[in-house]
PDB file of C-alpha atoms and ligand atoms in Angstrom:
ATOM      1  CA  MET A   1      85.018  27.804 105.122  1.00 80.00           C
ATOM      2  CA  ASN A   2      82.633  29.797 102.969  1.00 94.00           C
ATOM      3  CA  ILE A   3      84.410  31.320 100.022  1.00 96.00           C
ATOM      4  CA  LEU A   4      81.318  33.062  98.663  1.00 97.00           C
ATOM      5  CA  GLU A   5      78.259  34.462 100.335  1.00 98.00           C
ATOM      6  CA  VAL A   6      75.308  35.666  98.330  1.00 98.00           C
ATOM      7  CA  GLU A   7      73.121  37.786 100.608  1.00 98.00           C
ATOM      8  CA  HIS A   8      69.598  38.962  99.772  1.00 98.00           C
ATOM      9  CA  LEU A   9      70.619  39.638  96.204  1.00 98.00           C
ATOM     10  CA  THR A  10      68.050  41.521  94.132  1.00 98.00           C
ATOM     11  CA  ARG A  11      68.447  42.912  90.631  1.00 98.00           C
ATOM     12  CA  VAL A  12      65.730  44.972  88.994  1.00 98.00           C
ATOM     13  CA  TYR A  13      66.243  45.959  85.372  1.00 98.00           C
ATOM     14  CA  GLY A  14      64.552  49.130  84.160  1.00 95.00           C
ATOM     15  CA  SER A  15      62.046  51.126  86.169  1.00 93.00           C
ATOM     16  CA  GLY A  16      58.364  51.990  86.397  1.00 92.00           C
ATOM     17  CA  ASP A  17      55.929  49.939  84.314  1.00 93.00           C
ATOM     18  CA  THR A  18      58.670  48.112  82.455  1.00 94.00           C
ATOM     19  CA  ALA A  19      60.715  47.100  85.524  1.00 96.00           C
ATOM     20  CA  VAL A  20      61.760  43.445  85.566  1.00 97.00           C
ATOM     21  CA  THR A  21      62.839  41.802  88.816  1.00 98.00           C
ATOM     22  CA  ALA A  22      65.362  39.361  87.389  1.00 98.00           C
ATOM     23  CA  LEU A  23      66.653  38.292  90.809  1.00 98.00           C
ATOM     24  CA  ASP A  24      64.531  38.482  93.931  1.00 98.00           C
ATOM     25  CA  ASP A  25      66.164  38.192  97.379  1.00 98.00           C
ATOM     26  CA  VAL A  26      68.517  35.314  96.645  1.00 98.00           C
ATOM     27  CA  SER A  27      70.787  34.060  99.444  1.00 98.00           C
ATOM     28  CA  PHE A  28      73.151  31.088  99.669  1.00 98.00           C
ATOM     29  CA  SER A  29      76.687  30.276 100.775  1.00 98.00           C
ATOM     30  CA  VAL A  30      79.361  28.426  98.870  1.00 97.00           C
ATOM     31  CA  GLU A  31      82.100  26.409 100.524  1.00 96.00           C
ATOM     32  CA  ALA A  32      85.615  26.545  99.087  1.00 95.00           C
ATOM     33  CA  GLY A  33      86.102  23.719  96.614  1.00 95.00           C
ATOM     34  CA  GLU A  34      82.416  23.042  96.023  1.00 96.00           C
ATOM     35  CA  PHE A  35      81.087  22.224  92.576  1.00 97.00           C
ATOM     36  CA  ILE A  36      77.607  23.714  92.197  1.00 97.00           C
ATOM     37  CA  ALA A  37      75.253  23.443  89.254  1.00 97.00           C
ATOM     38  CA  ILE A  38      72.652  26.166  88.820  1.00 98.00           C
ATOM     39  CA  ILE A  39      69.588  25.146  86.876  1.00 97.00           C
ATOM     40  CA  GLY A  40      66.362  26.886  85.876  1.00 96.00           C
ATOM     41  CA  SER A  41      64.293  27.716  82.853  1.00 95.00           C
ATOM     42  CA  SER A  42      65.157  30.400  80.329  1.00 96.00           C
ATOM     43  CA  GLY A  43      64.714  33.875  81.795  1.00 96.00           C
ATOM     44  CA  SER A  44      64.756  32.633  85.407  1.00 97.00           C
ATOM     45  CA  GLY A  45      67.714  34.876  86.335  1.00 98.00           C
ATOM     46  CA  LYS A  46      70.719  32.543  86.095  1.00 97.00           C
ATOM     47  CA  SER A  47      72.977  34.788  83.996  1.00 97.00           C
ATOM     48  CA  THR A  48      71.954  37.798  86.098  1.00 98.00           C
ATOM     49  CA  LEU A  49      73.073  35.906  89.218  1.00 98.00           C
ATOM     50  CA  MET A  50      76.358  34.889  87.608  1.00 97.00           C
ATOM     51  CA  HIS A  51      77.144  38.424  86.468  1.00 96.00           C
ATOM     52  CA  LEU A  52      76.594  39.683  90.023  1.00 98.00           C
ATOM     53  CA  MET A  53      78.752  36.939  91.570  1.00 97.00           C
ATOM     54  CA  GLY A  54      81.490  37.801  89.101  1.00 96.00           C
ATOM     55  CA  GLY A  55      81.292  41.549  89.762  1.00 96.00           C
ATOM     56  CA  VAL A  56      80.317  42.336  86.155  1.00 95.00           C
ATOM     57  CA  ASP A  57      77.116  44.045  87.264  1.00 96.00           C
ATOM     58  CA  ARG A  58      76.005  45.685  90.506  1.00 97.00           C
ATOM     59  CA  PRO A  59      72.871  44.603  92.421  1.00 98.00           C
ATOM     60  CA  THR A  60      69.812  46.739  93.144  1.00 98.00           C
ATOM     61  CA  SER A  61      70.119  45.530  96.738  1.00 98.00           C
ATOM     62  CA  GLY A  62      71.901  42.814  98.687  1.00 98.00           C
ATOM     63  CA  THR A  63      75.507  41.827  98.235  1.00 98.00           C
ATOM     64  CA  VAL A  64      78.118  39.213  97.364  1.00 98.00           C
ATOM     65  CA  LYS A  65      81.030  38.499  99.694  1.00 97.00           C
ATOM     66  CA  LEU A  66      84.181  36.788  98.545  1.00 95.00           C
ATOM     67  CA  GLN A  67      86.293  35.547 101.441  1.00 92.00           C
ATOM     68  CA  GLY A  68      84.251  37.745 103.747  1.00 94.00           C
ATOM     69  CA  GLN A  69      84.777  40.928 101.689  1.00 95.00           C
ATOM     70  CA  ASP A  70      81.847  42.761 100.115  1.00 97.00           C
ATOM     71  CA  ILE A  71      82.856  42.900  96.456  1.00 97.00           C
ATOM     72  CA  PHE A  72      80.550  45.859  95.744  1.00 97.00           C
ATOM     73  CA  ALA A  73      82.297  48.024  98.325  1.00 97.00           C
ATOM     74  CA  ARG A  74      84.986  48.374  95.631  1.00 96.00           C
ATOM     75  CA  SER A  75      85.194  51.100  93.021  1.00 96.00           C
ATOM     76  CA  ASP A  76      84.618  50.142  89.377  1.00 95.00           C
ATOM     77  CA  GLU A  77      88.404  50.052  88.822  1.00 94.00           C
ATOM     78  CA  GLN A  78      88.945  47.798  91.840  1.00 94.00           C
ATOM     79  CA  LEU A  79      86.087  45.601  90.649  1.00 94.00           C
ATOM     80  CA  ALA A  80      87.781  45.220  87.259  1.00 92.00           C
ATOM     81  CA  VAL A  81      90.952  44.046  88.988  1.00 91.00           C
ATOM     82  CA  PHE A  82      88.877  41.647  91.082  1.00 90.00           C
ATOM     83  CA  ARG A  83      87.366  40.149  87.907  1.00 90.00           C
ATOM     84  CA  ARG A  84      90.778  39.589  86.352  1.00 89.00           C
ATOM     85  CA  ARG A  85      92.432  38.126  89.450  1.00 89.00           C
ATOM     86  CA  GLU A  86      89.952  36.404  91.678  1.00 91.00           C
ATOM     87  CA  VAL A  87      87.347  34.867  89.427  1.00 94.00           C
ATOM     88  CA  GLY A  88      87.299  33.127  86.092  1.00 94.00           C
ATOM     89  CA  LEU A  89      84.152  33.967  84.169  1.00 94.00           C
ATOM     90  CA  VAL A  90      82.924  32.008  81.191  1.00 94.00           C
ATOM     91  CA  TYR A  91      80.198  34.079  79.546  1.00 91.00           C
ATOM     92  CA  GLN A  92      77.165  32.489  77.917  1.00 88.00           C
ATOM     93  CA  PHE A  93      77.986  34.279  74.670  1.00 89.00           C
ATOM     94  CA  TYR A  94      81.788  33.997  75.074  1.00 91.00           C
ATOM     95  CA  ASN A  95      82.665  37.735  74.887  1.00 94.00           C
ATOM     96  CA  LEU A  96      85.823  37.084  72.870  1.00 97.00           C
ATOM     97  CA  ILE A  97      87.581  40.093  71.347  1.00 97.00           C
ATOM     98  CA  PRO A  98      87.078  39.740  67.555  1.00 98.00           C
ATOM     99  CA  VAL A  99      90.405  41.303  66.537  1.00 98.00           C
ATOM    100  CA  LEU A 100      92.487  39.140  68.893  1.00 98.00           C
ATOM    101  CA  ASP A 101      93.555  35.597  68.087  1.00 98.00           C
ATOM    102  CA  VAL A 102      93.100  32.526  70.294  1.00 98.00           C
ATOM    103  CA  VAL A 103      96.266  32.982  72.359  1.00 98.00           C
ATOM    104  CA  GLU A 104      95.733  36.739  72.687  1.00 98.00           C
ATOM    105  CA  ASN A 105      92.162  36.256  73.881  1.00 98.00           C
ATOM    106  CA  MET A 106      93.206  33.614  76.386  1.00 97.00           C
ATOM    107  CA  THR A 107      96.038  35.662  77.857  1.00 97.00           C
ATOM    108  CA  LEU A 108      94.408  39.102  77.783  1.00 95.00           C
ATOM    109  CA  PRO A 109      93.393  39.197  81.488  1.00 93.00           C
ATOM    110  CA  VAL A 110      96.934  38.173  82.517  1.00 94.00           C
ATOM    111  CA  LEU A 111      98.537  40.806  80.288  1.00 94.00           C
ATOM    112  CA  MET A 112      96.100  43.513  81.386  1.00 92.00           C
ATOM    113  CA  ASP A 113      97.235  42.775  84.904  1.00 89.00           C
ATOM    114  CA  GLY A 114     100.844  43.365  83.880  1.00 91.00           C
ATOM    115  CA  ARG A 115     101.822  39.816  84.711  1.00 93.00           C
ATOM    116  CA  THR A 116     103.835  37.338  82.696  1.00 95.00           C
ATOM    117  CA  ILE A 117     102.199  34.491  80.848  1.00 95.00           C
ATOM    118  CA  ASN A 118     102.718  31.042  82.274  1.00 95.00           C
ATOM    119  CA  GLU A 119     103.655  29.386  78.945  1.00 96.00           C
ATOM    120  CA  GLN A 120     103.479  25.919  80.410  1.00 95.00           C
ATOM    121  CA  ARG A 121      99.955  26.486  81.644  1.00 94.00           C
ATOM    122  CA  LEU A 122      98.984  28.034  78.319  1.00 96.00           C
ATOM    123  CA  SER A 123     100.153  25.078  76.257  1.00 96.00           C
ATOM    124  CA  ALA A 124      98.658  22.563  78.693  1.00 94.00           C
ATOM    125  CA  LEU A 125      95.311  24.364  78.445  1.00 93.00           C
ATOM    126  CA  MET A 126      95.522  24.650  74.648  1.00 96.00           C
ATOM    127  CA  ARG A 127      96.068  20.900  74.480  1.00 94.00           C
ATOM    128  CA  ALA A 128      93.348  20.045  76.994  1.00 92.00           C
ATOM    129  CA  LEU A 129      90.894  22.274  75.137  1.00 93.00           C
ATOM    130  CA  GLY A 130      91.745  20.775  71.749  1.00 92.00           C
ATOM    131  CA  LEU A 131      92.930  24.141  70.432  1.00 96.00           C
ATOM    132  CA  THR A 132      96.542  23.261  69.595  1.00 96.00           C
ATOM    133  CA  GLY A 133      97.238  24.396  66.033  1.00 97.00           C
ATOM    134  CA  ARG A 134      94.589  27.134  66.248  1.00 98.00           C
ATOM    135  CA  GLU A 135      96.810  29.576  68.204  1.00 98.00           C
ATOM    136  CA  HIS A 136      96.536  32.382  65.666  1.00 98.00           C
ATOM    137  CA  TYR A 137      92.963  31.965  64.485  1.00 98.00           C
ATOM    138  CA  LEU A 138      90.565  34.845  65.053  1.00 98.00           C
ATOM    139  CA  PRO A 139      87.220  34.114  66.742  1.00 97.00           C
ATOM    140  CA  ASN A 140      85.322  34.355  63.417  1.00 97.00           C
ATOM    141  CA  GLN A 141      87.571  31.612  62.019  1.00 98.00           C
ATOM    142  CA  LEU A 142      86.510  29.235  64.782  1.00 96.00           C
ATOM    143  CA  SER A 143      83.403  27.117  65.246  1.00 92.00           C
ATOM    144  CA  GLY A 144      80.986  27.997  68.053  1.00 89.00           C
ATOM    145  CA  GLY A 145      82.310  25.132  70.162  1.00 90.00           C
ATOM    146  CA  GLN A 146      85.919  26.221  69.608  1.00 93.00           C
ATOM    147  CA  GLN A 147      85.059  29.799  70.633  1.00 94.00           C
ATOM    148  CA  GLN A 148      83.404  28.409  73.728  1.00 92.00           C
ATOM    149  CA  ARG A 149      86.611  26.517  74.563  1.00 94.00           C
ATOM    150  CA  VAL A 150      88.713  29.682  74.126  1.00 96.00           C
ATOM    151  CA  ALA A 151      86.399  31.430  76.598  1.00 95.00           C
ATOM    152  CA  ILE A 152      86.920  28.552  79.048  1.00 94.00           C
ATOM    153  CA  GLY A 153      90.690  28.744  78.547  1.00 95.00           C
ATOM    154  CA  ARG A 154      90.660  32.472  79.255  1.00 96.00           C
ATOM    155  CA  ALA A 155      88.794  31.845  82.525  1.00 95.00           C
ATOM    156  CA  LEU A 156      91.224  29.115  83.623  1.00 93.00           C
ATOM    157  CA  MET A 157      94.445  30.840  82.531  1.00 93.00           C
ATOM    158  CA  ASN A 158      94.698  32.764  85.808  1.00 86.00           C
ATOM    159  CA  ALA A 159      94.062  29.669  87.949  1.00 88.00           C
ATOM    160  CA  PRO A 160      91.344  31.630  89.804  1.00 91.00           C
ATOM    161  CA  SER A 161      89.954  30.458  93.147  1.00 92.00           C
ATOM    162  CA  VAL A 162      86.409  30.638  91.789  1.00 96.00           C
ATOM    163  CA  VAL A 163      85.280  29.663  88.286  1.00 96.00           C
ATOM    164  CA  LEU A 164      81.849  30.867  87.179  1.00 97.00           C
ATOM    165  CA  ALA A 165      80.698  29.325  83.931  1.00 96.00           C
ATOM    166  CA  ASP A 166      77.458  30.197  82.131  1.00 96.00           C
ATOM    167  CA  GLU A 167      76.406  27.222  79.996  1.00 94.00           C
ATOM    168  CA  PRO A 168      80.031  26.292  79.219  1.00 93.00           C
ATOM    169  CA  THR A 169      78.962  23.312  77.141  1.00 90.00           C
ATOM    170  CA  GLY A 170      75.849  24.833  75.592  1.00 87.00           C
ATOM    171  CA  ASN A 171      77.332  24.695  72.098  1.00 82.00           C
ATOM    172  CA  LEU A 172      79.153  21.395  72.316  1.00 85.00           C
ATOM    173  CA  ASP A 173      78.114  17.878  71.338  1.00 88.00           C
ATOM    174  CA  SER A 174      77.937  15.274  74.085  1.00 87.00           C
ATOM    175  CA  ARG A 175      81.505  13.976  73.628  1.00 85.00           C
ATOM    176  CA  ASN A 176      83.095  17.454  73.694  1.00 84.00           C
ATOM    177  CA  SER A 177      80.783  18.482  76.496  1.00 89.00           C
ATOM    178  CA  ALA A 178      81.945  15.538  78.618  1.00 88.00           C
ATOM    179  CA  GLU A 179      85.601  16.392  77.900  1.00 86.00           C
ATOM    180  CA  ILE A 180      85.168  20.035  78.914  1.00 88.00           C
ATOM    181  CA  MET A 181      83.245  19.124  82.043  1.00 92.00           C
ATOM    182  CA  ASN A 182      85.946  16.610  82.974  1.00 90.00           C
ATOM    183  CA  LEU A 183      88.561  19.336  82.550  1.00 88.00           C
ATOM    184  CA  LEU A 184      86.618  21.788  84.743  1.00 92.00           C
ATOM    185  CA  ARG A 185      85.937  19.069  87.289  1.00 93.00           C
ATOM    186  CA  ALA A 186      89.587  17.956  87.375  1.00 89.00           C
ATOM    187  CA  SER A 187      90.765  21.474  88.118  1.00 85.00           C
ATOM    188  CA  ASN A 188      88.002  21.789  90.742  1.00 91.00           C
ATOM    189  CA  LYS A 189      89.179  18.612  92.492  1.00 88.00           C
ATOM    190  CA  GLN A 190      92.936  19.027  91.971  1.00 83.00           C
ATOM    191  CA  PHE A 191      93.285  22.688  92.954  1.00 80.00           C
ATOM    192  CA  LYS A 192      90.225  22.942  95.216  1.00 87.00           C
ATOM    193  CA  GLN A 193      88.923  25.487  92.753  1.00 93.00           C
ATOM    194  CA  THR A 194      85.335  26.442  93.499  1.00 96.00           C
ATOM    195  CA  LEU A 195      83.220  25.750  90.429  1.00 97.00           C
ATOM    196  CA  ILE A 196      79.764  27.159  89.715  1.00 98.00           C
ATOM    197  CA  VAL A 197      78.218  26.085  86.435  1.00 97.00           C
ATOM    198  CA  ILE A 198      74.928  27.186  84.936  1.00 97.00           C
ATOM    199  CA  THR A 199      73.503  24.412  82.855  1.00 94.00           C
ATOM    200  CA  HIS A 200      70.481  23.062  81.046  1.00 89.00           C
ATOM    201  CA  GLY A 201      72.133  19.655  80.787  1.00 85.00           C
ATOM    202  CA  GLU A 202      71.098  16.966  83.209  1.00 86.00           C
ATOM    203  CA  ASP A 203      74.400  15.118  82.747  1.00 87.00           C
ATOM    204  CA  VAL A 204      76.297  18.239  83.818  1.00 90.00           C
ATOM    205  CA  ALA A 205      74.079  18.744  86.883  1.00 91.00           C
ATOM    206  CA  LEU A 206      74.638  15.090  87.825  1.00 91.00           C
ATOM    207  CA  MET A 207      78.396  15.711  88.121  1.00 93.00           C
ATOM    208  CA  ALA A 208      77.931  18.506  90.677  1.00 95.00           C
ATOM    209  CA  ASP A 209      78.105  18.200  94.480  1.00 95.00           C
ATOM    210  CA  ARG A 210      75.122  20.477  94.850  1.00 97.00           C
ATOM    211  CA  VAL A 211      72.298  21.688  92.612  1.00 97.00           C
ATOM    212  CA  ILE A 212      70.563  25.042  93.081  1.00 97.00           C
ATOM    213  CA  ALA A 213      67.363  25.585  91.124  1.00 97.00           C
ATOM    214  CA  ILE A 214      66.180  29.109  90.293  1.00 97.00           C
ATOM    215  CA  GLU A 215      62.721  30.069  89.091  1.00 98.00           C
ATOM    216  CA  ASP A 216      61.404  33.608  88.577  1.00 98.00           C
ATOM    217  CA  GLY A 217      64.482  35.055  90.238  1.00 98.00           C
ATOM    218  CA  ARG A 218      64.195  32.971  93.410  1.00 98.00           C
ATOM    219  CA  VAL A 219      65.921  29.878  94.742  1.00 98.00           C
ATOM    220  CA  VAL A 220      63.314  27.103  94.687  1.00 97.00           C
ATOM    221  CA  SER A 221      65.585  24.258  95.745  1.00 97.00           C
ATOM    222  CA  ASP A 222      69.127  23.787  96.980  1.00 97.00           C
ATOM    223  CA  GLU A 223      70.229  20.191  97.349  1.00 96.00           C
ATOM    224  CA  ARG A 224      73.499  18.556  98.161  1.00 94.00           C
ATOM    225  CA  ARG A 225      73.922  15.281  96.379  1.00 84.00           C
ATOM    226  CA  ALA A 226      75.226  12.253  98.245  1.00 71.00           C
TER     227      ALA A 226
HETATM  228  N1  LIG B   1      70.127  44.034  80.522  1.00 51.99           N
HETATM  229  C1  LIG B   1      68.842  43.698  80.752  1.00 51.99           C
HETATM  230  N2  LIG B   1      67.867  44.626  80.683  1.00 51.99           N
HETATM  231  C2  LIG B   1      66.584  44.324  80.944  1.00 51.99           C
HETATM  232  N3  LIG B   1      66.151  43.086  81.278  1.00 51.99           N
HETATM  233  C3  LIG B   1      67.079  42.109  81.359  1.00 51.99           C
HETATM  234  C4  LIG B   1      68.466  42.359  81.090  1.00 51.99           C
HETATM  235  N4  LIG B   1      69.154  41.200  81.254  1.00 51.99           N
HETATM  236  C5  LIG B   1      68.229  40.275  81.584  1.00 51.99           C
HETATM  237  N5  LIG B   1      66.979  40.810  81.653  1.00 51.99           N
HETATM  238  C6  LIG B   1      65.732  40.108  82.034  1.00 51.99           C
HETATM  239  O1  LIG B   1      65.951  39.472  83.282  1.00 51.99           O
HETATM  240  C7  LIG B   1      65.380  38.176  83.297  1.00 51.99           C
HETATM  241  C8  LIG B   1      66.462  37.144  83.635  1.00 51.99           C
HETATM  242  O2  LIG B   1      67.413  37.087  82.558  1.00 51.99           O
HETATM  243  P1  LIG B   1      68.700  36.159  82.601  1.00 51.99           P
HETATM  244  O3  LIG B   1      69.544  36.497  81.436  1.00 51.99           O
HETATM  245  O4  LIG B   1      69.314  36.245  83.952  1.00 51.99           O
HETATM  246  O5  LIG B   1      68.027  34.716  82.430  1.00 51.99           O
HETATM  247  P2  LIG B   1      68.687  33.252  82.272  1.00 51.99           P
HETATM  248  O6  LIG B   1      68.124  32.418  83.384  1.00 51.99           O
HETATM  249  O7  LIG B   1      70.157  33.382  82.171  1.00 51.99           O
HETATM  250  O8  LIG B   1      68.074  32.753  80.889  1.00 51.99           O
HETATM  251  P3  LIG B   1      68.720  31.804  79.738  1.00 51.99           P
HETATM  252  O9  LIG B   1      68.617  30.377  80.251  1.00 51.99           O
HETATM  253  O10 LIG B   1      67.812  32.025  78.566  1.00 51.99           O
HETATM  254  O11 LIG B   1      70.131  32.247  79.487  1.00 51.99           O
HETATM  255  C9  LIG B   1      64.716  37.984  81.950  1.00 51.99           C
HETATM  256  O12 LIG B   1      63.355  38.258  82.087  1.00 51.99           O
HETATM  257  C10 LIG B   1      65.398  39.003  81.066  1.00 51.99           C
HETATM  258  O13 LIG B   1      64.545  39.458  80.065  1.00 51.99           O
HETATM  259 MG1  LIG B   2      71.509  33.030  80.659  1.00 51.99          MG
END
């Protein structure tokens, strides 16, 4: 079953002489439970694609379907609910709330949804992410790698069916990077969570079932690995 369908997705930023076509007619389907790596050089359109798949931004044309439903048919309010419930987004630059501590940042989407925090899941994630003991630190009291791990925890807290992660190990050394990727991969395999990871790291791409390469806003290769 296809959980996600990206159909003729185009995103143009700006207009007139300064218009930039960041994404140019991109289409692909994602099966439930797949682990996909998206690779491509800087400025190729990877983050733009991820923001559209996560409903953070709207396309110029084309659409994204989650479980057969056009996500952009929703109002902005409905789209916000979709982002909190259906997908887990790990932003390239974390997007943590500076005045909230580690636990508050991680549980914010759950609380905003008026749901109760699964304390067991929270402490298991804190442990797995190496954040135990840092519960009440603010983002500016954490290293870049620790902030990155809080952002990953926030995305996983909801146990979403689709996890979209933009360079989730971009600020980590190779040992921490391997640990985080193993955590993401374990939850992908164990819960059949669909995992889409943007990466510059060859080792990360090698863990994926499928690698999609983007250049100049277009898909230039899409290969399933044996
Ligand atoms: N908000 C914006 N306004 C105008 N142009 C933008 C905006 N966001 C991205 N772009 C442009 O769109 C293109 C694709 O950017 P994008 O952030 O998707 O690249 P990327 O592949 O994620 O790069 P990186 O690997 O450096 O993170 C770039 O040329 C960029 O300058
Ligand atoms: Mg990017």
